[in-house]
Coordinates of C-alpha atoms in Angstrom, one line a residue:
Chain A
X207 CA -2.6 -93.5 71.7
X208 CA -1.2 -90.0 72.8
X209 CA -2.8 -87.9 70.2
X210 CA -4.9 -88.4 66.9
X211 CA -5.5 -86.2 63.8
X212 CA -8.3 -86.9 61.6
X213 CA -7.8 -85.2 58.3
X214 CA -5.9 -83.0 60.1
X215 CA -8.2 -81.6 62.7
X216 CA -7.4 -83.1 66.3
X217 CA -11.1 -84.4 67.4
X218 CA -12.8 -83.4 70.5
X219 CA -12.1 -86.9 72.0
X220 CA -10.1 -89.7 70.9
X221 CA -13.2 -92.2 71.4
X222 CA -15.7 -90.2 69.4
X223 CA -13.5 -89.5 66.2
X224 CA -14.1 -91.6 63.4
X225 CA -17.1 -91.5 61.4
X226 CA -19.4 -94.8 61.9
X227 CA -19.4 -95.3 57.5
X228 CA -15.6 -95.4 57.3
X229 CA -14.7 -98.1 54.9
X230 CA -11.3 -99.0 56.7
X231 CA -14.3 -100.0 59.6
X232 CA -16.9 -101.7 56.9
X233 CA -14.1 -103.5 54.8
X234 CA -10.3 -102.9 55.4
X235 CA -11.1 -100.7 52.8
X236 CA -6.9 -98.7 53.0
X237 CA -3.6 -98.4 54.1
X238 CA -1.1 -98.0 57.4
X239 CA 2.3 -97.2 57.8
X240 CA 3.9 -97.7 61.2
X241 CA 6.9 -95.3 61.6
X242 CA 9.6 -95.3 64.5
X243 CA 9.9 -91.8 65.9
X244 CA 13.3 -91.7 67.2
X245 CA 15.6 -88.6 68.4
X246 CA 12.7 -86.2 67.4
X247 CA 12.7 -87.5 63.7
X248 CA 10.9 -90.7 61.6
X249 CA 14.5 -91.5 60.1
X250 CA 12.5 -93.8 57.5
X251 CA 9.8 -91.2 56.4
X252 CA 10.2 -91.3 53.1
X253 CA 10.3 -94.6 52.3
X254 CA 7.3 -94.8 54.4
X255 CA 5.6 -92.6 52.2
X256 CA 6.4 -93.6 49.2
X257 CA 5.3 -97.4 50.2
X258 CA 1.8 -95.5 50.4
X259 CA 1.6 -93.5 47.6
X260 CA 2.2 -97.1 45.6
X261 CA -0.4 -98.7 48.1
X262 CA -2.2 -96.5 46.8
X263 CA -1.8 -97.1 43.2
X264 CA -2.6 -100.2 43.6
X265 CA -6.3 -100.4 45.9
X266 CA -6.9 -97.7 43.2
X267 CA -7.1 -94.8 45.8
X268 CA -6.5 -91.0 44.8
X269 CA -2.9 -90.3 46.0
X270 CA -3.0 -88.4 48.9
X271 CA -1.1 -85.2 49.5
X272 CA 2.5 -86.4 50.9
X273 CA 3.2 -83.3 51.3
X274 CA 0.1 -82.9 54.1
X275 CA 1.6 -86.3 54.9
X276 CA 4.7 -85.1 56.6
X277 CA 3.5 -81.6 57.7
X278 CA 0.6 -83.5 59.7
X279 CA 3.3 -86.3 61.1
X280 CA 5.5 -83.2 61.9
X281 CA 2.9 -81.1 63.8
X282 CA 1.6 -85.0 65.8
X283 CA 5.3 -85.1 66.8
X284 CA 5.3 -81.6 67.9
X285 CA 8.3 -81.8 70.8
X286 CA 8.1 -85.8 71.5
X287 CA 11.6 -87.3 71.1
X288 CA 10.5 -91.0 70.7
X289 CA 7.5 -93.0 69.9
X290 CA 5.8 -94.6 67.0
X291 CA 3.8 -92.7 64.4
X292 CA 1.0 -94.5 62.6
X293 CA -0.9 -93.4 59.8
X294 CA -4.1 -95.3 58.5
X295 CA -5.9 -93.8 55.2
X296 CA -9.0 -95.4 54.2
X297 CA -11.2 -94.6 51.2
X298 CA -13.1 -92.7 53.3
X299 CA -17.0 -92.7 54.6
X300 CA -19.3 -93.8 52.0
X301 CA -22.9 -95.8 51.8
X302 CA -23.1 -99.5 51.8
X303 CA -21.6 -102.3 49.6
X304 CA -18.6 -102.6 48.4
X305 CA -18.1 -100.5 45.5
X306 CA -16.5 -97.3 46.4
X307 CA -18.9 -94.2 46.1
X308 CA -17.3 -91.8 43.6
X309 CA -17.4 -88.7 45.4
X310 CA -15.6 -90.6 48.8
X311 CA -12.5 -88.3 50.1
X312 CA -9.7 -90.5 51.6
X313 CA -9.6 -90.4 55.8
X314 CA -6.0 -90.0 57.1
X315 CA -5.7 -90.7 61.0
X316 CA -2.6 -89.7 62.3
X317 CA -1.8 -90.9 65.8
X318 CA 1.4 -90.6 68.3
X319 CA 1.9 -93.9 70.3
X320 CA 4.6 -94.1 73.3
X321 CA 7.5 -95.4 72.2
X322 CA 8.3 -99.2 72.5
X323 CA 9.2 -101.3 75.4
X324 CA 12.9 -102.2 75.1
X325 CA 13.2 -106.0 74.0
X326 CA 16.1 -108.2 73.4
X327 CA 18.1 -107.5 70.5
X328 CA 18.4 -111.7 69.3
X329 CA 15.0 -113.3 69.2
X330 CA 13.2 -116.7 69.4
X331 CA 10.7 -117.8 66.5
X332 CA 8.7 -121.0 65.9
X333 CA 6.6 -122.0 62.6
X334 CA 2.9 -120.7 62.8
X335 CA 0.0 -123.3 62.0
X336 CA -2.1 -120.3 60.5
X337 CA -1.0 -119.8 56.8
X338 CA -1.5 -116.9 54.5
X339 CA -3.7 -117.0 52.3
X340 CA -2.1 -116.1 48.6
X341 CA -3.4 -112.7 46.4
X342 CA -0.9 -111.0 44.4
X343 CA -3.6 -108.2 44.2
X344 CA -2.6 -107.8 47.8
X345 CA 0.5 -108.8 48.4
X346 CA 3.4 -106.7 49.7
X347 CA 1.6 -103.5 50.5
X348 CA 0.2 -102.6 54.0
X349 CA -3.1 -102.9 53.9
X350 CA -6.1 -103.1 56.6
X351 CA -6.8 -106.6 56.1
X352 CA -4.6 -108.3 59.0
X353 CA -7.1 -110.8 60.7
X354 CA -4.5 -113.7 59.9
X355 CA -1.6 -111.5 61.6
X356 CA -3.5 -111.2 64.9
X357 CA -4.8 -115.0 64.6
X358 CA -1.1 -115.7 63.9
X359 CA 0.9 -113.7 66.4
X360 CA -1.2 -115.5 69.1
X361 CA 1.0 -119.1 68.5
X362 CA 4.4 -117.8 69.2
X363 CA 2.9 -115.7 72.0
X364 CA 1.0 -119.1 74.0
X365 CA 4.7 -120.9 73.0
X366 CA 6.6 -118.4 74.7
X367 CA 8.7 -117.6 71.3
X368 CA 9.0 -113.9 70.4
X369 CA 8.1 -114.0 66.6
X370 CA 6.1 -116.5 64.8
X371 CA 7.2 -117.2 61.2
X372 CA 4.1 -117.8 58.4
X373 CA 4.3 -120.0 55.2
X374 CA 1.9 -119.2 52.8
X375 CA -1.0 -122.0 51.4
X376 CA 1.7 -123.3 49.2
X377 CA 3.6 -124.0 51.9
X378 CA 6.4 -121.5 51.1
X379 CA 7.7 -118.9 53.7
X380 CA 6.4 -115.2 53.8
X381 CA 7.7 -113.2 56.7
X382 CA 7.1 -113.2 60.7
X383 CA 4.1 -112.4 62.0
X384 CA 5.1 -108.5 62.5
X385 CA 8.6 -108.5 60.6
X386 CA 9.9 -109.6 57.3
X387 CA 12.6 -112.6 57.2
X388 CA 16.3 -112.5 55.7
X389 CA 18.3 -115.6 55.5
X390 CA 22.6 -115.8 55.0
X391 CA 23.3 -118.6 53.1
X392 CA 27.1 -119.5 51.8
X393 CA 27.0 -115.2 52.0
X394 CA 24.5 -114.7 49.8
X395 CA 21.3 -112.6 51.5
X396 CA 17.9 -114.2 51.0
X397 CA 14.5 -113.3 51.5
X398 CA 10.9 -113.8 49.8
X399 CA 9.8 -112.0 46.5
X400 CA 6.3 -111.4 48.6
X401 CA 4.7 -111.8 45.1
X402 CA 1.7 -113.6 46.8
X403 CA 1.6 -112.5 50.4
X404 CA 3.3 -110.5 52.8
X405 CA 4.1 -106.7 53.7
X406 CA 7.3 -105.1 51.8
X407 CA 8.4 -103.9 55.3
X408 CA 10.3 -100.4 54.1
X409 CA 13.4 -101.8 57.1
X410 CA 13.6 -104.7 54.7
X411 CA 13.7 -102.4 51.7
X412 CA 16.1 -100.3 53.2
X413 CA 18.0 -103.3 54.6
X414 CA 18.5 -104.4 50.8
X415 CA 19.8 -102.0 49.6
X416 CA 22.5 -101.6 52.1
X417 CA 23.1 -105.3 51.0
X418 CA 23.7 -104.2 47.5
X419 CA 25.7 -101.3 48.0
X420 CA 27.8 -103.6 50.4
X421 CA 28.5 -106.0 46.9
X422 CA 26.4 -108.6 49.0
X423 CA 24.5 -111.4 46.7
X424 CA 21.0 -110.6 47.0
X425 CA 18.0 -113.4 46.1
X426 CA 14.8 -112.9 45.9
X427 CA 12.6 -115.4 45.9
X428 CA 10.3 -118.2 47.0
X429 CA 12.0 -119.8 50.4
X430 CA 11.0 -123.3 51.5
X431 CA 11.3 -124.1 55.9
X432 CA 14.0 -125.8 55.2
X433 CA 15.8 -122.9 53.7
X434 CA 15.6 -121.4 56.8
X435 CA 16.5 -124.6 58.7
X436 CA 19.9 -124.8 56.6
X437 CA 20.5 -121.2 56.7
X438 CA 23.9 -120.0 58.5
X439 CA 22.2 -116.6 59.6
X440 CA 18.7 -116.1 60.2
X441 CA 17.5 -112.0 61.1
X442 CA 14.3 -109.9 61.2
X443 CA 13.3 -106.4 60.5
X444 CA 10.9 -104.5 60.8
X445 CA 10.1 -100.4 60.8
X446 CA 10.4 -100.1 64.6
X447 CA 12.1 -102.6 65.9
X448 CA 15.0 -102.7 63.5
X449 CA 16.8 -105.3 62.5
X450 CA 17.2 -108.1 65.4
X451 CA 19.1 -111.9 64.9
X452 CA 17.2 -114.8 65.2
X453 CA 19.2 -117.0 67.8
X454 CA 16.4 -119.9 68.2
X455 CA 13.6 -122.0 65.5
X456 CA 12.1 -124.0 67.9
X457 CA 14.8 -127.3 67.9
X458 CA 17.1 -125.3 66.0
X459 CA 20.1 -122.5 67.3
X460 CA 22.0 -120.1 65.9
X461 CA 24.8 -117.4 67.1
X462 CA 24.7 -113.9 65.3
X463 CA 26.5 -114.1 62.6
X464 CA 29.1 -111.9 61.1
X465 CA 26.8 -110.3 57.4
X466 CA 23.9 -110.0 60.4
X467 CA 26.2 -107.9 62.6
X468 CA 27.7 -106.2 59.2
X469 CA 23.8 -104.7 58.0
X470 CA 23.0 -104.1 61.3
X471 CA 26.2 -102.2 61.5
X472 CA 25.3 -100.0 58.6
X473 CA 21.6 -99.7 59.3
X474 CA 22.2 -98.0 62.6
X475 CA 25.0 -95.6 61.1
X476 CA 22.1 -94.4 58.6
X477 CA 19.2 -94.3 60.7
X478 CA 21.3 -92.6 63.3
Chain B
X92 CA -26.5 -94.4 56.8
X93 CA -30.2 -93.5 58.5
X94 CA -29.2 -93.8 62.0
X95 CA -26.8 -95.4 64.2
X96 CA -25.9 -97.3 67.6
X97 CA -22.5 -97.3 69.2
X98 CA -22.9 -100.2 71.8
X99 CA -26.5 -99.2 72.8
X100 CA -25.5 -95.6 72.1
X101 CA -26.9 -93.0 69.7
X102 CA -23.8 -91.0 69.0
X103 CA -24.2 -86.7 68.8
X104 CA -23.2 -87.2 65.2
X105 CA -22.2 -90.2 63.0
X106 CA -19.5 -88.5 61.7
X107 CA -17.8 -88.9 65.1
X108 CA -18.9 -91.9 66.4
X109 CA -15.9 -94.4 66.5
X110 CA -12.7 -94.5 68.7
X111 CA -9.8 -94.2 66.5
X112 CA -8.4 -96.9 68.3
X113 CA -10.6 -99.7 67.4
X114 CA -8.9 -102.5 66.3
X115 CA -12.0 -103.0 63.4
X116 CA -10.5 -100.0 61.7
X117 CA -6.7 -100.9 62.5
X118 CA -6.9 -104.6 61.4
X119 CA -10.5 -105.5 60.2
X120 CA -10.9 -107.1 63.6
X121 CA -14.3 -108.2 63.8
X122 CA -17.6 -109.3 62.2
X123 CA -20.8 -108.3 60.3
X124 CA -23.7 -108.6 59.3
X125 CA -26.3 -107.4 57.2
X126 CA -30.0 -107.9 57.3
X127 CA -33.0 -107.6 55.4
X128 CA -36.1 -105.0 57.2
X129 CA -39.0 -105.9 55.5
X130 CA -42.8 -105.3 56.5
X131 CA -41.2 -103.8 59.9
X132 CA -39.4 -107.0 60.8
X133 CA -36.2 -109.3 60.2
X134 CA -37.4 -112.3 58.8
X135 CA -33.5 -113.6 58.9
X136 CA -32.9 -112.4 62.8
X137 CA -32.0 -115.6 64.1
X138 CA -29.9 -117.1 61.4
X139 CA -27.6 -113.9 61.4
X140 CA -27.1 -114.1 65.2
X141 CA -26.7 -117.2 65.3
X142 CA -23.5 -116.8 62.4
X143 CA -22.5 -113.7 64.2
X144 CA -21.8 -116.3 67.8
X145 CA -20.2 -118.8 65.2
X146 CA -17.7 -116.0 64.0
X147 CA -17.1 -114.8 67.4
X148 CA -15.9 -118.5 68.2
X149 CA -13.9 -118.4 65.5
X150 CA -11.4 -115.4 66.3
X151 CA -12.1 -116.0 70.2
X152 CA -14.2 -112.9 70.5
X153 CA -16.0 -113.1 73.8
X154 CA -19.4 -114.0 72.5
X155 CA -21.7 -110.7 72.4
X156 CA -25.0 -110.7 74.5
X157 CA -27.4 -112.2 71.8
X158 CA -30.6 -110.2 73.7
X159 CA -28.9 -107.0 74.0
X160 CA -28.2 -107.2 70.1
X161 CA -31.9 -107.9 69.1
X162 CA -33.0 -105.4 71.1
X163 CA -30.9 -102.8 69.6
X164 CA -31.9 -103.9 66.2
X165 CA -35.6 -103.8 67.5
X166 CA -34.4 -99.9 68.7
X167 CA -33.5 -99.1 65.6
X168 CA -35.4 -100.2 63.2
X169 CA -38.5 -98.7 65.0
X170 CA -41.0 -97.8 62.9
X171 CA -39.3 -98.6 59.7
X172 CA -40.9 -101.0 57.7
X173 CA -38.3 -101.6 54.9
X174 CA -34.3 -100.8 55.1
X175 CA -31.5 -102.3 55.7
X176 CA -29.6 -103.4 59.1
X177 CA -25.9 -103.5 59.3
X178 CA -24.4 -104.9 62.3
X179 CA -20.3 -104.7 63.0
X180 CA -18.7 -106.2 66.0
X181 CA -15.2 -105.2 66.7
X182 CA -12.4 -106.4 69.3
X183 CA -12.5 -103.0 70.5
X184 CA -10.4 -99.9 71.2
X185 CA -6.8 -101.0 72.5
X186 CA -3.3 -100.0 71.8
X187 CA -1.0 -100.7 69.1
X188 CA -0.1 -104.2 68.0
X189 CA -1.7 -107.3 66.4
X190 CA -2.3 -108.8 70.1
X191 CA -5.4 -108.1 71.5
X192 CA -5.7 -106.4 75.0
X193 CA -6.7 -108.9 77.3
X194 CA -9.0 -106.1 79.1
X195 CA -10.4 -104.6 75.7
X196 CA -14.4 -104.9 75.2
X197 CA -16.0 -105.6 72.0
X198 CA -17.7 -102.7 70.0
X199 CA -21.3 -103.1 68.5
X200 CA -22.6 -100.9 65.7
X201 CA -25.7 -100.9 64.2
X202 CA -27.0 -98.8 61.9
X203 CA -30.0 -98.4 59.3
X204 CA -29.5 -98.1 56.2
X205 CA -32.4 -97.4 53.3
X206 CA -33.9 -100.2 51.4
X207 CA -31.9 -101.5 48.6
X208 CA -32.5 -100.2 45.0
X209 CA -35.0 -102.4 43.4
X210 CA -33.2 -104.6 40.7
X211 CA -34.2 -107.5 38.1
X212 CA -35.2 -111.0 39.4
X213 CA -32.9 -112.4 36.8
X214 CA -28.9 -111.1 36.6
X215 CA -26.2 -111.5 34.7
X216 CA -22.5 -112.6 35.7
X217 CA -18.9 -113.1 34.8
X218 CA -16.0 -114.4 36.2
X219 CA -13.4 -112.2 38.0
X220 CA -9.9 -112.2 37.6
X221 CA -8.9 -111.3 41.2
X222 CA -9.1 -114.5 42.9
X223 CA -9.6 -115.1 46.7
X224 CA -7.0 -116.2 48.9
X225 CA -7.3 -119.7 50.4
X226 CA -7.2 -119.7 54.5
X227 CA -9.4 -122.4 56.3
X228 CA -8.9 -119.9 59.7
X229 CA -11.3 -117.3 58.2
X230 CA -13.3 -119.0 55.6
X231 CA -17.2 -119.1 56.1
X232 CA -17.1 -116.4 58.5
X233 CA -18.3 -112.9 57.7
X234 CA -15.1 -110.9 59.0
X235 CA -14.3 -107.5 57.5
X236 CA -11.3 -108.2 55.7
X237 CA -12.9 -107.2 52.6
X238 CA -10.7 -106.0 50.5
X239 CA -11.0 -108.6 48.1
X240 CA -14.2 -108.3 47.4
X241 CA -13.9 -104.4 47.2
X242 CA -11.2 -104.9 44.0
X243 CA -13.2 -107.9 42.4
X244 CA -16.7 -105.8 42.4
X245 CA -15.2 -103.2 39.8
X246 CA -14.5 -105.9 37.5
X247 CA -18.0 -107.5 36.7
X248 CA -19.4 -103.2 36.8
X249 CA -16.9 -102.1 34.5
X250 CA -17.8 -105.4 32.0
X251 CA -21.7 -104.6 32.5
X252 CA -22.4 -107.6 34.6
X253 CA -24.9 -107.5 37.6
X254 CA -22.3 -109.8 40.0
X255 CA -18.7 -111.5 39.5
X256 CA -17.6 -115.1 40.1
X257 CA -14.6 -115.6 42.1
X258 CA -12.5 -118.4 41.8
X259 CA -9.8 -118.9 44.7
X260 CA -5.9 -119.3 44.3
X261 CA -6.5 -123.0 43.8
X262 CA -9.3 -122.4 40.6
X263 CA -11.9 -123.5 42.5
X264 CA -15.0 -121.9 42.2
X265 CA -16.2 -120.0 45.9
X266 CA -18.8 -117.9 45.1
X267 CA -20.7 -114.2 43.4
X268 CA -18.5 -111.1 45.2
X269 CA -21.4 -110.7 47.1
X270 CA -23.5 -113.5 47.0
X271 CA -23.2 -117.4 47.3
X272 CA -23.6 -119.3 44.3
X273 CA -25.6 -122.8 43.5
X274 CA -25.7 -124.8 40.6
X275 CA -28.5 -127.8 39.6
X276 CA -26.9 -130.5 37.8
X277 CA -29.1 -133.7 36.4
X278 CA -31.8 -132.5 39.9
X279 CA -29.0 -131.9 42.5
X280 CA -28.5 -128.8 44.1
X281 CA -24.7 -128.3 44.6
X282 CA -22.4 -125.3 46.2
X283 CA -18.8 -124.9 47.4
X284 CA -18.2 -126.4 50.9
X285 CA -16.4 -122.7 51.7
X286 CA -13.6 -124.7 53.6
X287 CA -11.3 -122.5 52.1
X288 CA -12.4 -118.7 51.5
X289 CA -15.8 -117.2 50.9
X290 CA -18.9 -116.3 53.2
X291 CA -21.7 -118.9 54.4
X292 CA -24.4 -116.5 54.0
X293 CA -27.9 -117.1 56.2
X294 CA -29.5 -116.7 53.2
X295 CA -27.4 -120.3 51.6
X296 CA -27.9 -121.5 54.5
X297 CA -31.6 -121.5 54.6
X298 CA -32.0 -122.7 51.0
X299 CA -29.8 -125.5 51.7
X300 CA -32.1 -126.3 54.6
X301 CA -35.4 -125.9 52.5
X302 CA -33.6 -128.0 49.7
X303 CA -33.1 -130.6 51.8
X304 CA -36.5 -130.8 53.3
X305 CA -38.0 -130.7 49.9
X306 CA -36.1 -134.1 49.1
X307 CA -33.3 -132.4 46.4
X308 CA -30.4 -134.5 46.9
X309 CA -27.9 -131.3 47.9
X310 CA -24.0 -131.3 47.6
X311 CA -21.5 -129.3 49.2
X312 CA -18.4 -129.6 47.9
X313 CA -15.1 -128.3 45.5
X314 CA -16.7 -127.3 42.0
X315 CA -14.8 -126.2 39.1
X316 CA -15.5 -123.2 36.7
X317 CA -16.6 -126.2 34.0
X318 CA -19.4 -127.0 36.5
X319 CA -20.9 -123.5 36.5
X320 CA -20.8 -123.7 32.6
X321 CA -22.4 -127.3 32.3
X322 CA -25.0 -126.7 35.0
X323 CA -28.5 -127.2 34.0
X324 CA -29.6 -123.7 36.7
X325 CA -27.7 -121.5 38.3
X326 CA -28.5 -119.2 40.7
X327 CA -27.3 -116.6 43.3
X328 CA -28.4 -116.2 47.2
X329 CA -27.7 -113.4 49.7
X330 CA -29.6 -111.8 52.3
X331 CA -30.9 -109.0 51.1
X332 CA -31.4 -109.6 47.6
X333 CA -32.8 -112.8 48.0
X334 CA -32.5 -115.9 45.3
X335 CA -31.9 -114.0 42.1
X336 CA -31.7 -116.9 39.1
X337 CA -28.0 -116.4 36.9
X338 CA -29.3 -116.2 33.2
X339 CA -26.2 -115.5 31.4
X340 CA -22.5 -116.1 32.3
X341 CA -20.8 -114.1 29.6
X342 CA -21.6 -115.9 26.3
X343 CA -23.6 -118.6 28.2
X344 CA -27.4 -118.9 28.6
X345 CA -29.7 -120.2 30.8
X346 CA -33.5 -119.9 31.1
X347 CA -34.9 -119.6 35.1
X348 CA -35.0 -123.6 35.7
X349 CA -38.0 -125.6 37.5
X350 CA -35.8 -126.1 40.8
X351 CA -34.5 -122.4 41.0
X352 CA -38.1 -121.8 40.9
X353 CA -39.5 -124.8 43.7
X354 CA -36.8 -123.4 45.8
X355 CA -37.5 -119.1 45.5
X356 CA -41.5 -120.1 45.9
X357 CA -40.2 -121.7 48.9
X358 CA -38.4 -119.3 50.1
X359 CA -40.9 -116.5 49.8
X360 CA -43.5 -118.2 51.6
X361 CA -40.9 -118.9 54.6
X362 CA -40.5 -115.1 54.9
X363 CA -43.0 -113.4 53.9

């Protein structure tokens, strides 16, 4: 972490700068966005924000200020040209138990991380044994709660595979550990509804739209493994990484494919 | 929040107390625990450290030095006689990313809290409409992805109800939000294995044990809502609050039975 603001004040130290009754501490009690600082700007800002204003709508947390938001992000940024921005808000420092006292004020942490070690473009992935467990109450916004992603990107990690892909306890597909999951399919662009689990990455937002606009066929929906087995393209994206092929399932290869290279085409002439 | 620790350390304020790196805030990394101070002691002690190692197992946290917890406890509590102990345990302060840093060192919090409001013996319940996600990796284990049981706690409030019942995404019954849940059918004592979702508490845990002992023929295993309904007692455990007896389940009844009775007699004596 380069630098942190906590509600907008830049604490004496970084180790002594949250308070010890935070609820994002006690329970998970918020929110995060991750956002790629690139060229001196968050190209994907506000779909960032506006992925945590509905977050917030739905943990029942006052809206925050977006405007504050950005000004804060802008003034963390200050003359950095690249990095990664992350923003937690939590419900704030209250008493114990979990209902929220009334008179908590969100926390907003800002922090500036160096940017991110260059990686391959095409990936490997292999099938996690951890599943998610399924809560529409939860699923697709960012929340706190992310034990099962760092219990789940430990098995790709010990197989020497760069992403791990997660079903769900239905046995249905989600995402990757870190990313969301598109498949190609006889042209037609596929990827989970998220209904019961999973982030709604904003890259994968912003990916289908560019699908759309392109007159791609666009399904969303529940995805089986062997979906992905049969698929003719397989990619990932995610807020900072982008949008990256998947060349290997374990057994299984695949060359990038030509509605892979085509979004990835148009992705970087909009975020650039 | 009466005082606090931060790994054997009384911070200048509490306020500022935490790194904003710790992966407890960014992911819910970690483990809790929270204990009954009565008559200047913890009756529970042993049980909740003993969980706390099991938990550490569990999500391959290096396993804390029991001794040096107990004696910050001890430190604490001081001359208290009656409050409340909350102990968190985090991964620690590292950089960005679901993987842990291998070199990262666990963070220990403990704080007092005052004693809890005094409430009725008896309670009332309903059931909850959230329901908790299924995931065998982090079922039983007190971890502080929470935010399940911070949505479903405003449901049984806003109805009038002292506790909810959670069901998981399968309709099996799990437990109270924030207490386990038992049921006497025809003399046997019976409770959800928790193979799936929900929190062994000490406080099951030691009724189970003083059940057994007593000769009730006990049974852990999946229940249904219709159990709750048919059962002849029902009653609720946890920690702090003790064995409470359930005496209405919406438009259900019950009078506090014989065994709920043998059992919190039992109970009292053990730690008074």
């Amino acid at each position: 972490m380069i630098e942190v603001l906590i509600n907008g004040v830049r604490p004496a130290a970084a180790a002594h700068a949250l308070d010890a009754a935070d609820r994002g501490l006690h329970y998970g009690d918020g929110l995060f966005e991750t956002m790629l600082l690139s060229k001196g700007r968050v190209p994907l800002l506000s779909d960032h924000l506006q992925r945590l204003a509905h977050g917030c709508v739905r943990l029942a947390l006052p809206g925050p200020d977006l405007r504050v938001l950005e000004q804060e992000i802008q003034r963390i940024c200050g003359a950095a040209r690249d990095g990664v921005v992350k923003l937690v808000l939590t419900r704030g420092a209250a008493g114990r138990g979990y209902a929220p006292a009334p008179t908590a004020s969100l926390t907003r942490m800002i922090a500036l991380y160096p940017p991110v070690a260059a990686s391959s473009f095409e990936v490997t992935v292999r099938w996690c044994g951890i599943r998610l467990g399924r809560n529409p109450h939860l699923a697709g916004i960012k929340h706190l709660n992310r034990l099962e992603q760092v219990l789940a990107q430990a098995e790709p990690a010990a197989a020497g595979a760069d992403e791990g892909l997660l079903l769900d306890s239905a046995g249905e597909v989600v995402s990757a550990v870190s990313s969301n999951l598109f498949l190609v399919r006889d042209g037609a662009l596929c990827t989970s509804d998220l209904q019961q689990c999973g982030v709604k990455g904003v890259m994968r937002g912003r990916v289908l739209r560019i699908a759309t606009a392109a007159g791609i066929v666009v399904r969303e929906g529940a995805l089986c493994p062997q979906d992905v087995e049969r698929a003719d393209e397989v990619f990932l994206t995610n807020a900072v990484r982008g949008l990256r092929p998947v060349v290997a399932l374990e057994a299984r290869r695949w060359k990038v494919g030509p509605v892979t290279l085509q979004l990835h085409g148009e992705l970087q002439r909009q975020l650039d």
